[in-house]
Coordinates of C-alpha atoms in Angstrom, one line a residue:
Chain H
M204 CA -31.9 -1.8 -4.7
R205 CA -30.8 -4.9 -6.5
A206 CA -30.5 -7.8 -3.8
G207 CA -27.2 -8.4 -4.2
G208 CA -26.1 -6.5 -5.9
L209 CA -22.5 -5.2 -4.5
I210 CA -21.3 -8.1 -5.2
L211 CA -22.3 -8.5 -7.8
F212 CA -21.1 -4.9 -8.4
G213 CA -17.9 -5.7 -7.3
M214 CA -17.7 -9.2 -9.9
S215 CA -18.4 -6.8 -12.9
Q216 CA -15.4 -5.0 -11.9
Q217 CA -13.3 -7.9 -11.3
S218 CA -13.8 -9.3 -14.6
R219 CA -11.2 -6.4 -15.9
P220 CA -8.9 -6.6 -18.9
G221 CA -5.5 -7.1 -18.1
D222 CA -7.0 -7.6 -13.6
S223 CA -5.1 -10.2 -12.0
D224 CA -8.0 -12.7 -11.1
M225 CA -7.7 -12.0 -7.0
T226 CA -10.4 -14.9 -5.9
G227 CA -7.6 -16.8 -5.2
L228 CA -6.2 -15.0 -3.0
Y229 CA -9.9 -13.8 -1.4
A230 CA -10.6 -17.7 -0.5
A231 CA -6.8 -17.7 1.2
V232 CA -7.9 -13.6 3.4
L233 CA -11.0 -15.7 4.2
I234 CA -9.3 -18.7 5.3
V235 CA -6.4 -17.9 7.3
E236 CA -9.3 -15.4 9.3
V237 CA -11.2 -18.2 10.5
I238 CA -7.6 -20.3 11.1
V239 CA -6.4 -16.9 13.7
I240 CA -9.9 -16.5 15.0
L241 CA -9.5 -20.9 16.3
G242 CA -6.5 -20.5 17.2
L243 CA -7.1 -17.4 18.9
Y244 CA -10.2 -19.9 20.8
W245 CA -7.3 -22.5 21.1
L246 CA -4.9 -20.6 23.5
G247 CA -7.9 -19.2 25.4
R248 CA -8.4 -22.8 25.9
H249 CA -5.1 -23.6 26.7
F250 CA -4.0 -21.4 28.7
G251 CA -7.5 -20.4 30.2
Chain W
M216 CA 17.2 9.2 29.9
H217 CA 20.4 8.4 29.0
W218 CA 22.0 9.4 27.0
I219 CA 22.8 6.5 24.7
D220 CA 18.7 6.3 24.6
W221 CA 18.4 10.2 23.5
T222 CA 20.8 9.1 20.8
I223 CA 18.3 6.7 19.5
I224 CA 15.4 9.3 19.8
A225 CA 17.9 12.0 17.9
G226 CA 19.1 9.1 15.1
Y227 CA 15.9 8.1 13.7
L228 CA 14.1 11.4 14.3
V229 CA 17.5 12.0 10.9
W230 CA 17.7 9.7 9.9
I231 CA 13.2 8.5 9.1
V232 CA 12.9 12.4 8.2
W233 CA 16.5 12.5 4.8
T234 CA 15.0 8.4 4.0
G235 CA 11.3 10.8 3.3
L236 CA 13.2 13.3 1.6
R237 CA 15.2 11.4 -0.1
L238 CA 13.3 9.5 -1.3
S239 CA 10.7 11.5 -3.5
R240 CA 10.5 11.8 -6.3
D241 CA 9.0 15.0 -10.0
T242 CA 6.9 16.1 -6.7
E243 CA 6.3 19.7 -8.8
K244 CA 3.4 18.2 -10.6
L245 CA -0.3 17.8 -7.7
E246 CA -0.2 14.4 -9.1
G247 CA 2.9 13.3 -7.8
Y248 CA 2.8 15.3 -4.7
F249 CA -0.3 13.4 -3.8
L250 CA -0.3 10.6 -5.8
A251 CA 3.2 9.7 -6.6
N252 CA 2.4 9.2 -10.4
R253 CA 0.4 6.3 -9.3
S254 CA 4.0 4.3 -9.1
L255 CA 3.9 3.0 -5.8
P256 CA 5.2 -0.7 -5.0
W257 CA 1.8 -2.6 -3.4
W258 CA 4.2 -3.5 -1.2
A259 CA 4.5 -0.1 0.7
V260 CA 1.5 1.1 -0.5
G261 CA 0.8 -2.6 2.0
L262 CA 3.3 -1.5 4.6
S263 CA 1.5 2.2 4.9
V264 CA -1.9 1.3 5.1
M265 CA -1.0 -0.8 8.1
A266 CA 1.1 1.7 10.1
T267 CA -1.3 4.5 9.3
Q268 CA -3.5 2.6 11.3
L269 CA -1.4 1.7 14.0
S270 CA -0.7 4.7 16.0
A271 CA 1.1 6.4 18.8
I272 CA -2.1 5.4 20.6
T273 CA -2.3 1.4 20.2
M274 CA 0.6 0.9 21.1
V275 CA 0.8 2.5 24.0
G276 CA -3.1 2.6 25.0
T277 CA -3.1 -1.4 23.3
T278 CA -0.6 -2.6 25.4
G279 CA -2.2 -1.0 28.3
Q280 CA -4.8 -2.6 27.1
G281 CA -3.7 -6.8 26.9
F282 CA -2.8 -6.2 30.7
V283 CA -5.6 -5.6 31.7
G284 CA -8.3 -7.3 30.0
G285 CA -6.3 -9.1 27.9
L286 CA -6.9 -10.6 24.6
T287 CA -10.7 -9.8 24.5
F288 CA -10.0 -6.0 22.5
I289 CA -9.0 -8.6 19.7
Q290 CA -12.2 -9.0 17.9
V291 CA -12.3 -5.4 17.5
Y292 CA -10.3 -6.4 14.1
F293 CA -12.5 -9.3 12.9
G294 CA -14.3 -8.0 10.5
L295 CA -11.2 -6.0 9.1
P296 CA -9.6 -8.5 6.8
I297 CA -14.0 -9.6 5.1
A298 CA -13.8 -5.6 4.5
M299 CA -10.8 -5.3 2.7
V300 CA -12.0 -8.2 0.3
I301 CA -15.0 -5.8 -0.3
L302 CA -13.4 -3.0 -0.6
S303 CA -10.9 -4.8 -2.8
L304 CA -14.3 -5.9 -4.9
T305 CA -16.0 -2.3 -5.4
L306 CA -14.5 0.7 -4.4
V307 CA -11.1 -0.6 -4.9
P308 CA -10.6 -0.7 -8.8
F309 CA -14.1 2.5 -9.1
F310 CA -12.0 4.6 -7.6
H311 CA -8.2 3.0 -9.3
R312 CA -10.8 4.3 -13.0
A313 CA -12.3 7.0 -12.2
K314 CA -8.7 8.5 -11.2
V315 CA -10.3 10.5 -8.8
Y316 CA -7.9 12.4 -6.6
T317 CA -9.8 11.9 -3.2
A318 CA -13.0 9.1 -2.7
Y319 CA -15.3 12.3 -2.1
E320 CA -13.7 13.8 -6.0
Y321 CA -16.0 10.5 -6.8
L322 CA -19.6 12.0 -5.1
E323 CA -19.3 14.2 -7.1
R324 CA -19.7 13.4 -10.9
R325 CA -21.8 10.2 -8.9
F326 CA -24.3 12.8 -6.9
D327 CA -23.7 16.0 -7.0
A328 CA -21.1 19.2 -5.9
K329 CA -23.0 20.2 -2.5
T330 CA -22.4 16.1 -1.1
R331 CA -18.6 16.4 -2.2
L332 CA -18.2 19.1 -0.6
F333 CA -20.3 17.9 2.4
T334 CA -18.6 14.9 3.5
A335 CA -15.1 16.0 2.0
S336 CA -16.1 18.6 5.5
L337 CA -16.9 16.5 7.8
F338 CA -13.5 14.0 6.9
L339 CA -11.5 17.8 7.9
L340 CA -12.7 18.3 10.8
S341 CA -13.4 15.2 12.4
R342 CA -9.2 14.0 11.0
A343 CA -7.7 17.6 12.1
M344 CA -9.5 17.2 15.2
A345 CA -8.3 13.2 15.3
C346 CA -4.6 14.2 14.3
G347 CA -4.0 16.3 17.1
V348 CA -5.4 13.8 19.9
V349 CA -2.9 11.9 18.0
I350 CA -0.5 14.0 18.8
A351 CA -1.8 14.3 22.7
A352 CA -2.0 11.2 23.7
P353 CA 1.7 10.1 23.2
S354 CA 2.7 13.5 24.3
V355 CA 0.9 13.6 27.5
I356 CA 2.3 10.5 27.7
L357 CA 5.6 10.9 27.1
S358 CA 5.7 13.7 28.4
V359 CA 4.2 12.6 32.5
I360 CA 6.6 9.5 32.2
F361 CA 9.8 11.5 31.1
G362 CA 9.5 14.9 33.5
W363 CA 9.7 16.1 29.7
N364 CA 7.9 19.8 28.4
L365 CA 4.6 19.0 27.5
T366 CA 4.9 22.2 24.5
L367 CA 8.0 20.7 23.5
T368 CA 7.0 17.0 23.6
I369 CA 4.6 18.3 20.5
M370 CA 6.4 19.8 18.6
A371 CA 8.6 16.9 19.0
F372 CA 5.9 14.8 17.3
G373 CA 4.8 16.7 14.9
I374 CA 7.7 19.8 13.0
P375 CA 9.6 16.8 11.7
T376 CA 7.0 14.9 11.0
I377 CA 5.4 18.5 9.2
F378 CA 8.8 18.7 8.4
Y379 CA 9.2 16.4 5.8
T380 CA 4.9 16.2 4.2
M381 CA 5.2 19.1 3.6
K382 CA 8.0 19.0 1.5
G383 CA 8.3 15.2 -0.5
G384 CA 4.5 15.1 0.0
V385 CA 2.5 11.5 -0.8
Q386 CA 5.6 9.9 -0.9
A387 CA 7.7 11.4 1.6
V388 CA 4.8 9.8 3.3
T389 CA 4.5 6.3 1.9
W390 CA 8.2 5.7 1.9
A391 CA 9.1 6.8 5.6
D392 CA 5.6 4.8 6.4
V393 CA 8.1 1.4 5.3
K394 CA 10.6 2.6 7.9
Q395 CA 8.6 3.5 10.4
M396 CA 6.8 -0.2 10.5
G397 CA 9.7 -1.6 10.8
V398 CA 11.1 0.4 14.2
I399 CA 7.3 -0.4 15.2
V400 CA 7.7 -4.1 15.2
G401 CA 11.5 -4.0 16.2
G402 CA 10.0 -2.5 18.8
L403 CA 7.3 -4.2 20.3
V404 CA 9.7 -7.4 19.2
A405 CA 11.9 -6.2 21.6
A406 CA 9.6 -5.7 24.2
V407 CA 8.2 -9.5 24.3
V408 CA 11.7 -10.8 23.8
A409 CA 11.9 -8.8 27.2
L410 CA 9.7 -9.7 28.8
I411 CA 10.1 -13.4 28.5
M412 CA 14.4 -13.0 29.9
G413 CA 13.0 -10.7 32.6
L414 CA 10.8 -14.3 34.0
P415 CA 12.0 -16.0 36.8
D416 CA 14.5 -18.4 35.6
N417 CA 11.8 -21.9 37.6
V418 CA 9.0 -19.9 35.5
S419 CA 8.6 -20.8 31.5
V420 CA 6.9 -18.9 28.6
G421 CA 4.5 -21.0 29.0
A422 CA 3.9 -21.7 32.9
A423 CA 3.4 -18.0 32.5
L424 CA 1.3 -17.7 29.9
H425 CA -1.2 -20.8 32.4
T426 CA -1.5 -18.3 35.0
A427 CA -2.2 -14.8 32.9
G428 CA -5.1 -17.6 31.2
A429 CA -6.1 -18.7 35.2
V430 CA -7.3 -14.6 34.7
G431 CA -9.0 -14.7 31.2
K432 CA -5.9 -12.3 30.0
M433 CA -5.8 -14.6 27.4
E434 CA -9.5 -15.3 26.3
A435 CA -9.7 -13.4 22.5
I436 CA -12.8 -15.1 22.0
D437 CA -16.9 -14.3 23.1
F438 CA -19.4 -15.8 21.4
T439 CA -22.4 -13.5 23.6
F440 CA -24.4 -11.5 21.2
D441 CA -24.3 -7.8 22.7
T442 CA -25.0 -4.8 21.5
S443 CA -24.1 -2.7 24.4
N444 CA -20.3 -4.7 24.9
Q445 CA -17.7 -3.9 21.9
Y446 CA -15.6 -6.0 23.0
T447 CA -17.5 -9.7 21.5
F448 CA -16.9 -11.5 18.1
W449 CA -20.9 -10.6 16.9
S450 CA -20.0 -7.4 17.1
G451 CA -15.8 -7.3 15.9
L452 CA -17.6 -9.3 13.4
I453 CA -20.7 -7.3 12.3
G454 CA -19.8 -3.6 13.7
G455 CA -16.3 -4.0 13.1
L456 CA -16.8 -4.6 9.6
F457 CA -18.8 -1.6 9.3
L458 CA -16.2 -0.1 11.4
Q459 CA -13.2 -0.9 9.1
L460 CA -15.3 -0.4 5.0
S461 CA -16.4 2.9 5.8
Y462 CA -12.2 4.0 7.6
F463 CA -9.9 2.2 4.5
G464 CA -12.8 2.3 2.0
T465 CA -14.3 6.3 2.5
D466 CA -10.8 7.7 4.8
Q467 CA -8.9 9.4 2.1
S468 CA -5.9 9.1 5.2
Q469 CA -6.3 5.4 3.9
V470 CA -8.3 6.3 0.2
Q471 CA -5.1 7.8 -0.4
R472 CA -2.9 4.8 0.6
Y473 CA -3.8 3.0 -1.9
L474 CA -4.9 5.5 -4.8
T475 CA -0.9 6.0 -5.4
A476 CA -0.6 2.4 -6.0
K477 CA 0.5 1.7 -10.0
S478 CA -2.2 -0.7 -10.8
V479 CA -5.8 -1.9 -9.7
D480 CA -4.6 -5.1 -9.0
A481 CA -1.4 -4.0 -6.8
A482 CA -4.1 -0.8 -4.6
R483 CA -5.3 -5.0 -3.7
H484 CA -2.7 -6.3 -2.6
S485 CA -1.8 -3.6 -0.6
L486 CA -4.9 -4.1 1.8
L487 CA -5.1 -7.6 1.2
M488 CA -1.2 -7.3 3.5
S489 CA -3.8 -5.4 6.3
A490 CA -6.5 -8.6 5.7
F491 CA -3.8 -10.6 6.5
W492 CA -1.4 -9.4 8.7
K493 CA -3.1 -6.9 10.9
I494 CA -4.9 -9.8 13.2
P495 CA -2.1 -10.8 14.0
L496 CA 0.0 -8.0 14.1
Q497 CA -2.8 -6.9 16.6
V498 CA -2.5 -9.4 19.0
L499 CA 1.7 -9.7 20.2
V500 CA 0.5 -5.7 20.7
L501 CA -1.7 -7.0 23.0
M502 CA 0.2 -9.8 23.5
V503 CA 3.7 -7.1 24.5
G504 CA 0.3 -6.2 27.5
V505 CA -0.1 -10.3 28.7
L506 CA 3.2 -10.6 29.1
M507 CA 3.2 -7.6 30.9
F508 CA 1.0 -8.8 33.3
A509 CA 3.0 -11.7 34.2
Y510 CA 6.5 -10.1 34.5
F511 CA 4.7 -7.6 37.2
L512 CA 3.1 -11.1 38.9
F513 CA 6.7 -11.8 39.8
T514 CA 8.6 -8.2 39.9
P515 CA 6.8 -5.5 42.5
S516 CA 4.7 -2.6 40.2
P517 CA 3.1 0.7 42.0
M518 CA -0.7 0.2 42.9
L519 CA -1.1 3.2 40.1
F520 CA 0.6 3.6 37.4
K521 CA -0.2 7.0 36.5
N522 CA 1.8 9.4 39.0
T523 CA 0.6 13.1 38.7
H524 CA -2.4 11.9 39.7
V525 CA -0.7 10.4 42.3
S526 CA 1.6 13.1 43.9
A527 CA -2.1 15.3 43.8
V528 CA -3.9 12.4 46.1
Q529 CA -0.6 12.6 48.8
A530 CA -1.1 16.0 48.9
S531 CA -4.6 16.2 50.1
P532 CA -6.2 15.3 53.2
R533 CA -6.5 11.6 52.3
A534 CA -2.6 11.1 52.5
G535 CA -3.0 9.0 55.7
E536 CA -6.0 6.6 53.2
Y537 CA -3.8 6.3 50.6
V538 CA -0.8 4.8 52.4
A539 CA -2.9 2.7 53.9
L540 CA -4.0 1.0 50.6
E541 CA -0.9 1.5 49.5
Q542 CA 1.3 -1.3 52.0
E543 CA -2.3 -3.1 50.8
F544 CA -1.6 -3.3 47.6
N545 CA 1.8 -4.6 48.8
Q546 CA 1.4 -7.3 51.6
L547 CA -1.5 -8.5 49.2
Q548 CA 1.0 -8.7 46.0
A549 CA 3.2 -10.5 47.9
E550 CA 0.6 -12.8 48.8
R551 CA 0.1 -12.3 44.7
K552 CA 3.4 -13.7 44.2
A553 CA 3.8 -15.9 46.2
A554 CA 0.4 -17.6 44.8
A555 CA 1.9 -17.1 41.2
E556 CA 5.3 -19.0 42.1
A557 CA 3.0 -22.2 43.6
M558 CA 0.2 -22.2 39.8
A559 CA 3.7 -22.3 37.8
T560 CA 5.0 -25.5 39.7
S561 CA 2.4 -27.4 40.2
L562 CA 1.5 -27.1 36.4
G563 CA 5.1 -29.5 36.6
E564 CA 4.5 -32.6 35.8
G565 CA 3.6 -35.3 37.8
T566 CA 1.3 -32.4 40.2
P567 CA -1.8 -33.7 41.6
A568 CA -4.5 -32.5 39.4
E569 CA -6.2 -31.6 43.1
V570 CA -2.8 -29.9 44.3
A571 CA -2.8 -28.3 40.9
A572 CA -6.1 -27.3 40.8
A573 CA -5.8 -25.5 44.2
A574 CA -2.4 -23.1 43.6
R575 CA -4.7 -22.6 40.6
S576 CA -7.4 -21.1 42.6
T577 CA -4.8 -19.7 45.0
F578 CA -3.9 -17.6 42.6
V579 CA -7.1 -16.3 41.4
S580 CA -7.8 -15.2 44.7
A581 CA -5.1 -13.8 45.4
D582 CA -4.8 -11.5 42.0
Q583 CA -9.4 -10.7 42.7
A584 CA -7.6 -9.7 45.9
V585 CA -5.0 -7.4 44.6
R586 CA -7.3 -5.6 42.1
D587 CA -9.5 -5.0 43.9
V588 CA -7.2 -2.2 46.3
R589 CA -5.5 -0.9 42.3
S590 CA -10.0 0.1 41.9
R591 CA -10.4 1.2 45.4
A592 CA -7.5 3.1 44.5
K593 CA -8.4 4.6 41.6
A594 CA -11.4 5.3 43.1
L595 CA -10.2 7.3 46.5
V596 CA -7.4 9.9 43.1
V597 CA -10.8 10.2 41.4
E598 CA -13.5 11.2 44.5
T599 CA -9.7 13.4 45.8
T600 CA -8.7 14.4 42.6
A601 CA -13.1 15.5 41.4
D602 CA -11.1 14.1 38.1
K603 CA -13.6 11.0 36.6
S604 CA -11.9 10.4 33.7
Y605 CA -8.6 9.0 35.4
N606 CA -7.4 6.3 33.8
D607 CA -3.8 4.5 34.8
T608 CA -4.2 2.3 31.3
N609 CA -1.8 4.9 29.1
Y610 CA 1.6 4.3 31.8
I611 CA 1.6 0.2 32.0
F612 CA 4.0 0.1 28.6
P613 CA 6.0 3.5 29.4
T614 CA 6.1 2.5 33.0
F615 CA 7.8 -0.8 32.7
V616 CA 10.4 0.6 29.8
T617 CA 11.0 3.1 31.6
Q618 CA 11.6 0.6 34.4
H619 CA 12.1 -2.6 33.6
L620 CA 14.4 -2.4 30.3
P621 CA 17.9 -1.6 29.8
I622 CA 19.3 1.7 27.7
G623 CA 19.5 1.4 25.1
L624 CA 15.9 -1.6 24.5
I625 CA 14.4 2.4 26.3
G626 CA 15.6 3.8 23.2
I627 CA 14.1 1.5 20.5
I628 CA 10.5 1.2 21.9
V629 CA 10.6 5.3 22.6
A630 CA 11.4 5.6 18.5
A631 CA 8.8 3.1 18.0
I632 CA 6.0 4.8 19.8
F633 CA 7.6 7.9 17.8
A634 CA 7.3 6.1 14.8
A635 CA 4.4 4.7 15.1
A636 CA 2.3 8.5 15.7
M637 CA 4.4 9.4 13.1
S638 CA 3.6 7.6 10.4
T639 CA -0.2 8.3 11.2
I640 CA -0.1 12.4 11.3
A641 CA 1.9 12.1 8.2
A642 CA -0.7 10.2 6.9
E643 CA -2.8 12.2 7.5
L644 CA -1.8 15.9 7.3
N645 CA -1.2 14.5 3.6
S646 CA -4.5 14.0 2.9
L647 CA -5.6 16.6 4.9
A648 CA -3.5 18.8 2.5
T649 CA -5.5 16.4 -0.7
A650 CA -9.0 16.8 0.1
S651 CA -9.0 21.4 1.1
V652 CA -7.4 21.7 -1.9
I653 CA -8.6 19.3 -4.2
D654 CA -12.6 20.1 -2.9
I655 CA -12.7 23.2 -1.6
Y656 CA -9.4 24.9 -3.3
K657 CA -9.1 23.3 -6.7
R658 CA -13.2 23.5 -7.0
H659 CA -14.5 26.4 -5.4
L660 CA -11.6 29.2 -5.1
N661 CA -9.3 28.5 -8.3
K662 CA -10.2 26.9 -10.7
T663 CA -7.8 27.6 -13.3
A664 CA -3.8 27.9 -11.2
D665 CA -1.4 25.5 -12.7
D666 CA 0.0 22.3 -11.0
V667 CA 3.2 24.9 -9.5
H668 CA 0.6 26.9 -7.8
Y669 CA -1.5 24.3 -6.1
V670 CA 1.4 21.8 -5.2
A671 CA 2.9 24.8 -3.3
V672 CA -1.2 25.7 -1.9
S673 CA -0.7 22.2 -0.7
K674 CA 2.5 22.6 0.9
W675 CA 0.6 25.6 2.4
A676 CA -2.4 23.3 4.1
T677 CA -0.2 20.9 5.1
L678 CA 2.1 23.3 7.3
F679 CA -1.8 25.2 8.6
W680 CA -3.1 22.1 9.5
G681 CA 0.0 20.1 11.0
L682 CA 0.4 23.7 13.4
F683 CA -3.9 23.6 13.4
A684 CA -3.4 18.9 15.2
C685 CA -0.9 21.0 16.5
V686 CA -2.2 23.7 18.7
V687 CA -6.0 21.0 18.9
A688 CA -3.3 18.5 21.1
T689 CA -2.0 21.5 23.0
F690 CA -5.5 21.7 24.4
A691 CA -6.4 18.1 24.3
A692 CA -3.7 17.7 26.9
N693 CA -5.0 19.5 29.1
V694 CA -8.4 19.2 28.9
G695 CA -8.1 14.6 29.1
S696 CA -11.8 14.3 28.3
L697 CA -11.7 16.4 25.5
I698 CA -9.1 12.9 23.7
E699 CA -12.6 11.1 24.1
A700 CA -15.5 13.5 23.0
V701 CA -13.0 13.4 20.0
N702 CA -12.8 10.2 19.6
K703 CA -16.6 10.2 19.6
F704 CA -17.6 12.9 17.6
G705 CA -15.8 11.1 14.8
S706 CA -17.5 8.1 14.7
Y707 CA -21.2 10.3 14.5
F708 CA -20.8 10.3 10.9
Y709 CA -18.3 7.3 10.5
G710 CA -21.1 5.4 8.8
S711 CA -22.6 7.3 7.5
I712 CA -20.7 8.4 5.7
L713 CA -19.8 4.6 4.3
G714 CA -23.9 5.0 3.3
V715 CA -23.5 7.5 0.9
F716 CA -21.7 5.4 -0.7
I717 CA -23.4 2.3 -0.9
L718 CA -26.2 4.6 -1.9
A719 CA -23.5 5.2 -4.7
L720 CA -23.0 1.5 -5.9
M721 CA -26.3 0.5 -4.9
V722 CA -28.6 2.4 -5.1
K723 CA -29.0 3.5 -10.0
R724 CA -31.6 6.0 -8.6
A725 CA -30.7 7.9 -5.7
N726 CA -28.8 11.6 -6.4
G727 CA -27.6 14.3 -4.7
N728 CA -30.4 15.1 -2.6
S729 CA -30.8 12.2 -1.5
A730 CA -27.8 11.5 -0.6
F731 CA -27.8 14.4 1.1
F732 CA -30.4 14.7 3.7
A733 CA -30.2 10.7 3.9
L734 CA -26.6 11.1 5.2
I735 CA -28.3 14.2 7.2
A736 CA -30.6 12.2 8.3
G737 CA -28.0 9.0 9.3
M738 CA -25.6 11.4 11.2
G739 CA -28.8 12.6 13.8
S740 CA -29.8 9.0 13.7
V741 CA -25.9 8.3 15.4
A742 CA -26.3 10.8 17.1
Y743 CA -29.4 10.1 19.2
V744 CA -28.8 6.4 19.6
A745 CA -24.6 7.4 21.3
A746 CA -27.3 9.5 23.1
F747 CA -29.8 7.8 24.4
T748 CA -28.8 3.9 24.5
N749 CA -26.5 2.1 25.4
T750 CA -25.2 0.6 22.3
A751 CA -21.3 0.3 21.6
W752 CA -19.7 2.8 19.3
L753 CA -18.8 -0.8 16.7
W754 CA -22.7 -0.9 16.5
Q755 CA -23.4 2.7 15.5
N756 CA -21.3 2.1 12.0
V757 CA -24.2 -0.6 11.2
V758 CA -27.0 2.3 11.8
G759 CA -25.5 5.4 9.9
A760 CA -24.4 2.9 7.5
V761 CA -27.9 1.8 7.6
V762 CA -30.4 4.4 8.0
V763 CA -28.7 6.5 4.9
T764 CA -29.1 3.6 2.5
V765 CA -32.8 2.5 3.6
V766 CA -33.3 6.7 4.3
G767 CA -31.9 8.0 0.7
T768 CA -33.0 4.6 -1.8
L769 CA -37.1 6.3 -0.3
L770 CA -36.0 10.1 0.1
S771 CA -34.7 8.9 -4.5
F772 CA -38.2 8.9 -4.8
V773 CA -39.5 12.0 -3.1
L774 CA -37.1 14.7 -3.9
P775 CA -36.4 16.1 -6.9
G776 CA -32.8 15.2 -9.0
K777 CA -31.2 13.6 -12.0
A778 CA -29.5 10.0 -10.6
K779 CA -26.8 9.6 -13.2
P780 CA -25.8 6.2 -14.6
L781 CA -22.8 4.3 -12.9
H782 CA -20.8 3.9 -16.1
D783 CA -20.9 7.8 -16.6
V784 CA -18.8 8.7 -14.0
D785 CA -16.6 5.1 -14.8
A786 CA -13.6 6.8 -16.5

């Protein structure tokens, strides 16, 4: 099994002609998730 | 139920069936019937993905979870956004470019026919049973709450859904899903507004949330690492990641949604819609439960929400004990209400800190006393009826809807429960028909017929699985523990099937034999872990995926078989 094979494989799939570069969108997903989790944590602290 | 509510529900059913049929085009060919000629816009596919995942069990069960356990259930979904990004990078483009109809079709190209047949069969068996549970759960609840006939309720869920899914294929399913998502979200928002409006005039939303928060209902995150508890940050993030990778990446009921997208980009966007919106939507569902808890602090509630068993206790020799408990409950509930009002008042500016702390402490004790009586009442029901699976969590939201909402709103929310159930059932029937026809009938039984024949068989397959699910629903409804058994059954091989796909993508030398036997080893490991350890089911997906990947890799060194390179299967 190659180390990081899944990620490398994904990158190779990403680079096909005609596909959009969605790196920014993926980053946005992860950033929004962190914000949502922090928001939920704050809810617990504020109302708890 | 008032005739206005009946009219709303009937209007909803007619509208959904008509929508599904009206928007289905070019369904004479197999690709049109099963994949919408790969032409659907990303937003429609994205809404369909979300509607498929959100079943009526979410509407009635998760709101009840919010009432009982607060927001903590949300952690189960923490792995979902990451899973969506991983799938967008890996399986989504792979499936799209391979031009497959089913996820399992790809496994034959990569491995062999037996691996495809085995995984497709596992899917058919588990998904058909699960579809029965998706119909049974809301049918049982609505029939108990409204006094409807159970068989007729099952038919009310099943028949319209079977009809438009059969006639219009995946396009009918997707366009109906789009409308159904609107009905579901509208119903949830209406419930939140009604709950807020139902709070006493002197209790603000903030004060209501503070009182709920005082007894832990607003605590969503638990950072403890405990594999026996699925409601922790780490279980949700790691176990949930594997669960969502399995569900969205290898379960045909979801894979088929994004195979209908017009391009790889559109498919990716459709999944990323869930990545952004699933957790907030689920918070909304749970918040309905938390607000119901706050609402019932100030409005009397029944001691137990599931009436059928209560009637049995009241007719038993222990009826006196139940009456005594009920009197104690009413007394304690009144004391809790006074304590909640005192706490809400103490939250205002100018209240000394020690007074506010004392009010909070009194309220927490009062709530604990109410919960203790409820627990004793439940224990009495279990002892008297000998039904160990007794649980009234799923009856809390329907009780609130039917006993505390005005005419019209009841119809809207029951329609939303129907929408949630039907969107899931339709997607499951459509995917069951697809796997039956593509992976079994067309592959093994009749390879040379034309599309007209295959589409006709697909419609019959949809009808067959629909009726099968209704029969399972009837049995599951009558044997409550069957619902739990079916849910557990699916979790035994979810992670293992993901492991087969990981082998396919990451382990070049893996072959059909190594994948096939690794899958069996993975399922066996999960069954062992489930039976003999205290591991939460979210972690069972991790066990299955890891065992299959490791065993499959090792077996590929010793078992004969031709490993097909990835570029041969990427059409």
